JSON list of C-alpha atoms in Angstrom, two decimals:
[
{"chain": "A", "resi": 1267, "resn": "UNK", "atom": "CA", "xyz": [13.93, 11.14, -17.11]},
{"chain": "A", "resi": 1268, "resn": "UNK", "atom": "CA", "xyz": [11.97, 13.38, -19.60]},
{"chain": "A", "resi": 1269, "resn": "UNK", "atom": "CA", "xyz": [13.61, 14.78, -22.88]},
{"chain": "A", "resi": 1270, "resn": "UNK", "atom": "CA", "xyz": [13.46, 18.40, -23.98]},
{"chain": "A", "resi": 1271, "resn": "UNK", "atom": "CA", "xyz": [15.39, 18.57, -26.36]},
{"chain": "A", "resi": 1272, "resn": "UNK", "atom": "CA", "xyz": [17.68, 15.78, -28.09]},
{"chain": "A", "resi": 1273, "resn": "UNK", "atom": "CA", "xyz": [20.69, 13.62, -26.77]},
{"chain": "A", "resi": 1274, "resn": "UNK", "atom": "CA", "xyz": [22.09, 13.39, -30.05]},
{"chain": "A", "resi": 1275, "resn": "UNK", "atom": "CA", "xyz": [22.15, 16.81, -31.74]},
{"chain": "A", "resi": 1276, "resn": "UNK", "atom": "CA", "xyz": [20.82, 19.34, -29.09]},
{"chain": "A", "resi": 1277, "resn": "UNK", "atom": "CA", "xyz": [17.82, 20.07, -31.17]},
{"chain": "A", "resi": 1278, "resn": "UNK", "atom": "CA", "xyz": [14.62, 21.03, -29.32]},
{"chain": "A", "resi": 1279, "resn": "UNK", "atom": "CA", "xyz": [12.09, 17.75, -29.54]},
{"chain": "A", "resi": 1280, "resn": "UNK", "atom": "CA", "xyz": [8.64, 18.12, -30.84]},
{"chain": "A", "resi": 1281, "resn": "UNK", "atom": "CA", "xyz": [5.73, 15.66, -30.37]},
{"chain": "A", "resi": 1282, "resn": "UNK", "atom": "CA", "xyz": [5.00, 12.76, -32.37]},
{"chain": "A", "resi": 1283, "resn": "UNK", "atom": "CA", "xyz": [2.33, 10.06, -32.05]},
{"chain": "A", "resi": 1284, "resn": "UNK", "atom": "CA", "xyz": [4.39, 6.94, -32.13]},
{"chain": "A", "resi": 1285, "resn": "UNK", "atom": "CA", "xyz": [2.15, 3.67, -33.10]},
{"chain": "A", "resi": 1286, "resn": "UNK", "atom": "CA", "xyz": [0.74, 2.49, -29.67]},
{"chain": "A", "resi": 1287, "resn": "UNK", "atom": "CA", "xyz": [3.23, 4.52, -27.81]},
{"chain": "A", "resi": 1288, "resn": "UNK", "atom": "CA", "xyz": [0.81, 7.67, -28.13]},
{"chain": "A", "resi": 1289, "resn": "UNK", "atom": "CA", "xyz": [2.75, 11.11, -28.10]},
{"chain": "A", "resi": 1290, "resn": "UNK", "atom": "CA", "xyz": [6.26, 10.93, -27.86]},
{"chain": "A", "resi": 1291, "resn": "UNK", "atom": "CA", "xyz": [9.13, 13.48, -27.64]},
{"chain": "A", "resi": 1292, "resn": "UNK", "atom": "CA", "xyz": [10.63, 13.46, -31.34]},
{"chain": "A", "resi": 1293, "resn": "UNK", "atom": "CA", "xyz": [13.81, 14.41, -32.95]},
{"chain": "A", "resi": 1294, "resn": "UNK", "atom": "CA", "xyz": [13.08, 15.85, -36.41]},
{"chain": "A", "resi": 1295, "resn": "UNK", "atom": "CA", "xyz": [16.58, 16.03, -37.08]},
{"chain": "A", "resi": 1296, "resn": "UNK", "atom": "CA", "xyz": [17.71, 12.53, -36.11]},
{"chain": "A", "resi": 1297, "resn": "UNK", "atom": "CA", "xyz": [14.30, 11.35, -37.34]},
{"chain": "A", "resi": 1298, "resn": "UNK", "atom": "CA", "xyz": [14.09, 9.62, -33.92]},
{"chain": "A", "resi": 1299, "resn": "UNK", "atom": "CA", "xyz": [11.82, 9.55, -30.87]},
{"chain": "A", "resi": 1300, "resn": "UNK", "atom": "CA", "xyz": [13.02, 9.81, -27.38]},
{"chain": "A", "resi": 1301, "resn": "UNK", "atom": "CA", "xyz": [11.19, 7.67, -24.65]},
{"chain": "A", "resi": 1302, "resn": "UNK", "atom": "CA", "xyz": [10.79, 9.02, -21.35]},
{"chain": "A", "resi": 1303, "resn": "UNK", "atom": "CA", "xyz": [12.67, 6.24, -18.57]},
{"chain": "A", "resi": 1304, "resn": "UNK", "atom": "CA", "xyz": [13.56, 6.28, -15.56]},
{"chain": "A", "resi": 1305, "resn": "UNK", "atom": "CA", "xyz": [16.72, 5.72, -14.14]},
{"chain": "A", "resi": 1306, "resn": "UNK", "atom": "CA", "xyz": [18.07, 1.69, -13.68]},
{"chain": "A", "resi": 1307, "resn": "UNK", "atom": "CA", "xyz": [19.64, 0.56, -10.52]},
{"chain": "A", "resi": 1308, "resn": "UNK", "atom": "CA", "xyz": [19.76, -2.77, -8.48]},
{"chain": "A", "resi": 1309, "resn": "UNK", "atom": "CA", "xyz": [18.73, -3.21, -4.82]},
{"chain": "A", "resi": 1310, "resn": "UNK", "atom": "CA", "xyz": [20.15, -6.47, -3.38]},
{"chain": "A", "resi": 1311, "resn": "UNK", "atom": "CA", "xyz": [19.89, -9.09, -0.57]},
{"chain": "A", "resi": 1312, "resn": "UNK", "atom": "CA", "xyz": [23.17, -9.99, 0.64]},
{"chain": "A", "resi": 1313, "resn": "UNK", "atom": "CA", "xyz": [22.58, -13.23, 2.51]},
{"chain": "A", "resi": 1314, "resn": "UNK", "atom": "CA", "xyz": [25.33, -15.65, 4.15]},
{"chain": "A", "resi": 1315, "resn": "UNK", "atom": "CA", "xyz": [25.34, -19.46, 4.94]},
{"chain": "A", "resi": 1316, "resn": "UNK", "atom": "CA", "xyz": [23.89, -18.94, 8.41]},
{"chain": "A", "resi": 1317, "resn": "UNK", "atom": "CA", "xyz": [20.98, -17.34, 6.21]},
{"chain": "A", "resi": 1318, "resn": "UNK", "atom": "CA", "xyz": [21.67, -13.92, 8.08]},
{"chain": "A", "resi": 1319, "resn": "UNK", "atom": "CA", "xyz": [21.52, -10.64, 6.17]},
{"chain": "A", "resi": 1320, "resn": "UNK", "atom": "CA", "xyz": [23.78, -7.67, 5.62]},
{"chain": "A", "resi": 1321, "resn": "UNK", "atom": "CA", "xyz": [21.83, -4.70, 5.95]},
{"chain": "A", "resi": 1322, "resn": "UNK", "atom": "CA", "xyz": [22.97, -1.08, 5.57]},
{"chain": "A", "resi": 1323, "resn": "UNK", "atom": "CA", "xyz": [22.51, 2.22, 7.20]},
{"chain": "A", "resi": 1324, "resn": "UNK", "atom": "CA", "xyz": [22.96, 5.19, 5.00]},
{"chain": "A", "resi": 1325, "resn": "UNK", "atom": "CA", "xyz": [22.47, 8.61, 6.90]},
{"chain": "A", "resi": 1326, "resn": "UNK", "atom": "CA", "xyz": [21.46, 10.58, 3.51]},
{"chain": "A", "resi": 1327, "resn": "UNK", "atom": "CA", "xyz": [19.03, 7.53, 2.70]},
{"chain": "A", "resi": 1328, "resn": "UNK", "atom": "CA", "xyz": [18.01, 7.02, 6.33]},
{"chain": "A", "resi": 1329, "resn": "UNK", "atom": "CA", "xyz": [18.97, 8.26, 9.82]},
{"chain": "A", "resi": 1330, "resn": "UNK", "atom": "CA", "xyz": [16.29, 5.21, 11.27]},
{"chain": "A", "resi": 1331, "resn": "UNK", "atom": "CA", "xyz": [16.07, 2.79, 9.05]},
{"chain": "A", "resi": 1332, "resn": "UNK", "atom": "CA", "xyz": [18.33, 0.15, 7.42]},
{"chain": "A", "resi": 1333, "resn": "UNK", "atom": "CA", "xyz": [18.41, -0.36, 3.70]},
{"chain": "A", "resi": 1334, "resn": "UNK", "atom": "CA", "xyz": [19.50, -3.49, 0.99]},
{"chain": "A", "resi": 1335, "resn": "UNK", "atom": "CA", "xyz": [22.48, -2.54, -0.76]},
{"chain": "A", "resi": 1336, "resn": "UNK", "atom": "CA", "xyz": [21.83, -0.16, -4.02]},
{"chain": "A", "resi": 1337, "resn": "UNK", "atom": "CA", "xyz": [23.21, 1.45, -6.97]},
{"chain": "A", "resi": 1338, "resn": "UNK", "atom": "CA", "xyz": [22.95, 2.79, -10.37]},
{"chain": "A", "resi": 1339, "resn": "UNK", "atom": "CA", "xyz": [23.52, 0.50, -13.55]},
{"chain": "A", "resi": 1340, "resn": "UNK", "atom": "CA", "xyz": [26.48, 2.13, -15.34]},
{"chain": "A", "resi": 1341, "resn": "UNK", "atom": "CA", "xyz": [26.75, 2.01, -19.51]},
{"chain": "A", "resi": 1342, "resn": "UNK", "atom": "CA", "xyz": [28.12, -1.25, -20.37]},
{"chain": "A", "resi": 1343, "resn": "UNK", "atom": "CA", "xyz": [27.18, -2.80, -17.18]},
{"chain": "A", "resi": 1344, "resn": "UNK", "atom": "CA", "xyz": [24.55, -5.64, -17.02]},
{"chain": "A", "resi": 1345, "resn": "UNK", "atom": "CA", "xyz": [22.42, -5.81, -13.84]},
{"chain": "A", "resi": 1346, "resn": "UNK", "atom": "CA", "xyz": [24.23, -8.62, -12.65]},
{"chain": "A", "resi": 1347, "resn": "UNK", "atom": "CA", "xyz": [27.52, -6.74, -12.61]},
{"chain": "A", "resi": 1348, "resn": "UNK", "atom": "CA", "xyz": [25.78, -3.88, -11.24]},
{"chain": "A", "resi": 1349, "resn": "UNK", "atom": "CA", "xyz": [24.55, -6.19, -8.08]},
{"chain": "A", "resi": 1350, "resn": "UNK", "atom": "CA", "xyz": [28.05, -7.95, -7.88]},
{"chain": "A", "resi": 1351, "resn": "UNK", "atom": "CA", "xyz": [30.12, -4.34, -8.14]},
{"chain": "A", "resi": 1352, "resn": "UNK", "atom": "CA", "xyz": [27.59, -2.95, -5.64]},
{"chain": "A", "resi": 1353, "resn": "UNK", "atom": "CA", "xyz": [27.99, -5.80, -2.82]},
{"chain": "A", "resi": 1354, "resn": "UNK", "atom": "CA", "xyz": [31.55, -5.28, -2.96]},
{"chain": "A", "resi": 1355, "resn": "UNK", "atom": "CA", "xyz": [32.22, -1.95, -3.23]},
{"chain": "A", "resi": 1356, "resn": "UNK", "atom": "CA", "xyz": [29.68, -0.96, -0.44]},
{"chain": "A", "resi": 1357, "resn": "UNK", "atom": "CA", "xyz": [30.20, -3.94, 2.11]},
{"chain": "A", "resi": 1358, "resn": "UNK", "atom": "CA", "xyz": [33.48, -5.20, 0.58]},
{"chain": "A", "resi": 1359, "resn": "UNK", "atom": "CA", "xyz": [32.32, -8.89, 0.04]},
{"chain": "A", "resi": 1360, "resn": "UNK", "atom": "CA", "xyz": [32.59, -11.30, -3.03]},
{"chain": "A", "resi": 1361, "resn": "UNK", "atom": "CA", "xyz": [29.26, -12.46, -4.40]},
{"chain": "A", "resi": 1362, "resn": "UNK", "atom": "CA", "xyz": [29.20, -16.46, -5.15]},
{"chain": "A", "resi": 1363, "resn": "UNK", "atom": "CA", "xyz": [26.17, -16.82, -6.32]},
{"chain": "A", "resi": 1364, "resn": "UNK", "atom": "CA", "xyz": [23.42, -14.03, -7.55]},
{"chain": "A", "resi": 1365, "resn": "UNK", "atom": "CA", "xyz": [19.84, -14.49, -8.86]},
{"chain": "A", "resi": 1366, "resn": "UNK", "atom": "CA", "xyz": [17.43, -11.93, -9.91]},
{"chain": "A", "resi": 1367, "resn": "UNK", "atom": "CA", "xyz": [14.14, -12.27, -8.38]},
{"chain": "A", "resi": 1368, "resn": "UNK", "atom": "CA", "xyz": [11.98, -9.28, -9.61]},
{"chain": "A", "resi": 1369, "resn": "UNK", "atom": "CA", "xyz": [11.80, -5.82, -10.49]},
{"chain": "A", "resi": 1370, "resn": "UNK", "atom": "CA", "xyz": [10.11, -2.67, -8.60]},
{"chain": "A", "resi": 1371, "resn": "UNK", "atom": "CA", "xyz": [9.24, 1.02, -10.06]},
{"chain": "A", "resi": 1372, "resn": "UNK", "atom": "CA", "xyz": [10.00, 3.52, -6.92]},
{"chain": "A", "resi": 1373, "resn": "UNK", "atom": "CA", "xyz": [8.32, 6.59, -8.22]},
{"chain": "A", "resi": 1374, "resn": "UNK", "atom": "CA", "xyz": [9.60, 8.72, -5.55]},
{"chain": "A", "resi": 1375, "resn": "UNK", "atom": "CA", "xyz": [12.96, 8.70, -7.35]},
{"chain": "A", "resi": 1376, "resn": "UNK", "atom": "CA", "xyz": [11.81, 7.83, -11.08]},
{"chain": "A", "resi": 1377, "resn": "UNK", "atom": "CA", "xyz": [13.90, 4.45, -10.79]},
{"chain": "A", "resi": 1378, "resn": "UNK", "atom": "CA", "xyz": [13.21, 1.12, -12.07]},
{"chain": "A", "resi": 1379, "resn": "UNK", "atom": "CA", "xyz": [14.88, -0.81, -9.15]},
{"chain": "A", "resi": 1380, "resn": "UNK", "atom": "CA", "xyz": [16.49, -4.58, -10.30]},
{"chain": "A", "resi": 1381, "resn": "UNK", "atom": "CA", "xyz": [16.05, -6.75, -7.28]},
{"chain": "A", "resi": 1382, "resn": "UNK", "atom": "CA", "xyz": [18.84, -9.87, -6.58]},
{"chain": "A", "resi": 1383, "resn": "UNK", "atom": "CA", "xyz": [19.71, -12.14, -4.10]},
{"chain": "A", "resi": 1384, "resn": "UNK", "atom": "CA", "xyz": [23.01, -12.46, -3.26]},
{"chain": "A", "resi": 1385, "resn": "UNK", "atom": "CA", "xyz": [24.74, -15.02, -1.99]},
{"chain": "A", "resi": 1386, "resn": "UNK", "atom": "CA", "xyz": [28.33, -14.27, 0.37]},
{"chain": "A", "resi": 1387, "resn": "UNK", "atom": "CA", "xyz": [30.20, -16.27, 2.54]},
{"chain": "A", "resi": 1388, "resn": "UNK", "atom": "CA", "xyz": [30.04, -14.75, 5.97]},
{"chain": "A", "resi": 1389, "resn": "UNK", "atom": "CA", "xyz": [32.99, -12.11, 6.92]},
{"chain": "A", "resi": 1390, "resn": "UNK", "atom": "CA", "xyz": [33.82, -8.72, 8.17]},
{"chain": "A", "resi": 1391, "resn": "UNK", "atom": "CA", "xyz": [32.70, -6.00, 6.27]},
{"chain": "A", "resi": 1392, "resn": "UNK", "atom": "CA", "xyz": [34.76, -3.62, 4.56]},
{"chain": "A", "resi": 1393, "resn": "UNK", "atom": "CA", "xyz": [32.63, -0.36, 4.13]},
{"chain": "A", "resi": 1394, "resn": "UNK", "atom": "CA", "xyz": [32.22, 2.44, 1.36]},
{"chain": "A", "resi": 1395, "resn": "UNK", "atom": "CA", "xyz": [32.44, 5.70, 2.73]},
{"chain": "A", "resi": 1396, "resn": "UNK", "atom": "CA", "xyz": [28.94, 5.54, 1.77]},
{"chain": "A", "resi": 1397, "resn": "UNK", "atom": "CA", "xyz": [27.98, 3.14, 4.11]},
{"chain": "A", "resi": 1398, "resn": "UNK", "atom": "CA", "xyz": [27.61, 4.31, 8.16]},
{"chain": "A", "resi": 1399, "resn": "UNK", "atom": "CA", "xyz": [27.25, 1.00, 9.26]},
{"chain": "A", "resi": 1400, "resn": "UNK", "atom": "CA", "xyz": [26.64, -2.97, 8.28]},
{"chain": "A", "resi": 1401, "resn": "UNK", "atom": "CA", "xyz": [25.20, -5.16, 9.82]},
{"chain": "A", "resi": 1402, "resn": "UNK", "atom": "CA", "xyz": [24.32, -9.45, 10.06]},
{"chain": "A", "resi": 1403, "resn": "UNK", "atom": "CA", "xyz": [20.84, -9.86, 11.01]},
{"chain": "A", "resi": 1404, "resn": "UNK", "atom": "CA", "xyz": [18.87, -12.79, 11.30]},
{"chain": "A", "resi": 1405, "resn": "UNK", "atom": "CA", "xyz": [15.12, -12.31, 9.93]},
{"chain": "A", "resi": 1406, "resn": "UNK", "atom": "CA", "xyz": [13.43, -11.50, 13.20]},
{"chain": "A", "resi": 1407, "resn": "UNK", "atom": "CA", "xyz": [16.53, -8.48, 13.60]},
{"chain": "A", "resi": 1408, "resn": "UNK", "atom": "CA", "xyz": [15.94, -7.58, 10.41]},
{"chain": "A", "resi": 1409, "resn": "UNK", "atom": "CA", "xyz": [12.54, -6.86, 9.97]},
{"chain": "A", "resi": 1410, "resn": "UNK", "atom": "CA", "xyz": [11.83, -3.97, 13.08]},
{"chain": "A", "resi": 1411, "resn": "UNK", "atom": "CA", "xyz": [14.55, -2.38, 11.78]},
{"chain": "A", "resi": 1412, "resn": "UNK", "atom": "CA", "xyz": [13.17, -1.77, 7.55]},
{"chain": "A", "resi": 1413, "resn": "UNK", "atom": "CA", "xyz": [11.05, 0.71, 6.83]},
{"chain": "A", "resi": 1414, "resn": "UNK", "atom": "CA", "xyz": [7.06, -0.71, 5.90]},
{"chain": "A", "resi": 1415, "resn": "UNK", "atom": "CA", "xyz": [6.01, -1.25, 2.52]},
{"chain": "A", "resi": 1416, "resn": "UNK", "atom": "CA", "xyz": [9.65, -0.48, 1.11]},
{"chain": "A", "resi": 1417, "resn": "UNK", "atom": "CA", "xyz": [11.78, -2.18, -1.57]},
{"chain": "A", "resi": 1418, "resn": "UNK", "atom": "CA", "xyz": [14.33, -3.76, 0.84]},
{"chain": "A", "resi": 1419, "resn": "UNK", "atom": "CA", "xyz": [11.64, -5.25, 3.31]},
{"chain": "A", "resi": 1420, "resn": "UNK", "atom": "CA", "xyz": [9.90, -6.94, 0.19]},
{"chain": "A", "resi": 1421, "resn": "UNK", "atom": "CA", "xyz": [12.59, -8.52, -0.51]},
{"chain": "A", "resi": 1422, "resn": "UNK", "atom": "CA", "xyz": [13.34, -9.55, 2.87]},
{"chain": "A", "resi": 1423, "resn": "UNK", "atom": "CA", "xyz": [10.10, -11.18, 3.44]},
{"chain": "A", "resi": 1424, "resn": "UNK", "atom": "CA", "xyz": [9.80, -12.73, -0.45]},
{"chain": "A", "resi": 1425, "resn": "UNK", "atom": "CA", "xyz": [13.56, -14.22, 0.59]},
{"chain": "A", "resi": 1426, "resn": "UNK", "atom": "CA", "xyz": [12.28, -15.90, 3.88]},
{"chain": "A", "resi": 1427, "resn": "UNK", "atom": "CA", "xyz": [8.82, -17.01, 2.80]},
{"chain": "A", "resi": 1428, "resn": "UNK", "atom": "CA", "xyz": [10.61, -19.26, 0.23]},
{"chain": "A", "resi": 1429, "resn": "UNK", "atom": "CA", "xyz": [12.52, -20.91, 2.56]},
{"chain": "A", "resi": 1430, "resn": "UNK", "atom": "CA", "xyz": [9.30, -21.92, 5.02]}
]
């Protein structure tokens, strides 16, 4: 996200070198500069005891392709919450356990994606109307049915090569 003019006040920014930083929009008003960022969400793993995965199909993300489930951080919301609210919201299951493992810029979208692992006892899903379909997968289902090189399959493979 790129600032024209000021959140605060409206006024139109001008740029300022900032230290390091380099040119920066500026508010002369609220004697303030305003970073360009992109927009925070989480992608997770949601992963049972069997070690299966929940994957999602999303016809406005993907008409081929499954996907992790993703959303937007929301003000007040840590990432954490972010990943927990997600998994249940979306699939309808209670997290019991959540680490982050890293984080990935998708420039496609501007988003600095938060990647967890979830863990979730195994159980029927409950879907967002979001969500087409859910499914458990084993690694070997999984994999054919990502899309190369993105996010989700990352994690999928980072998740399983740890456990070799």
């Amino acid at each position: 996200m790129n600032f024209i003019y000021c959140p605060a006040c409206g006024e139109k920014l001008e740029k300022r070198v900032i230290g390091d930083e380099g040119e920066v929009p500026f508010c002369e008003r609220c004697s303030r500069p305003w970073f360009a960022m992109p927009y925070t969400c989480t992608i997770t793993l949601v992963i049972n005891e069997l070690d299966e995965v929940a994957l999602i199909r999303q016809g406005y993300v993907s008409e081929e392709y499954y996907v992790c489930v993703a959303g937007y951080v929301q003000c007040g919301e840590t990432a954490e919450e972010t990943a927990v609210r997600e998994v249940k919201e979306e699939l309808g299951l209670e997290v019991r356990e959540i680490r982050y493992t890293k984080s990935y810029y998708f420039a496609q979208k501007d988003m600095l994606m938060l990647a967890f692992e979830a863990k979730v006892k195994k159980g029927e899903f409950t879907l967002s109307k979001e969500v087409d379909r859910a499914d458990w997968l084993t690694f070997a289902q999984a994999h054919p049915k990502m899309r190369k090189g993105s996010v989700a399959i990352q994690l999928l493979e980072g998740y399983f090569a740890g456990r070799k």
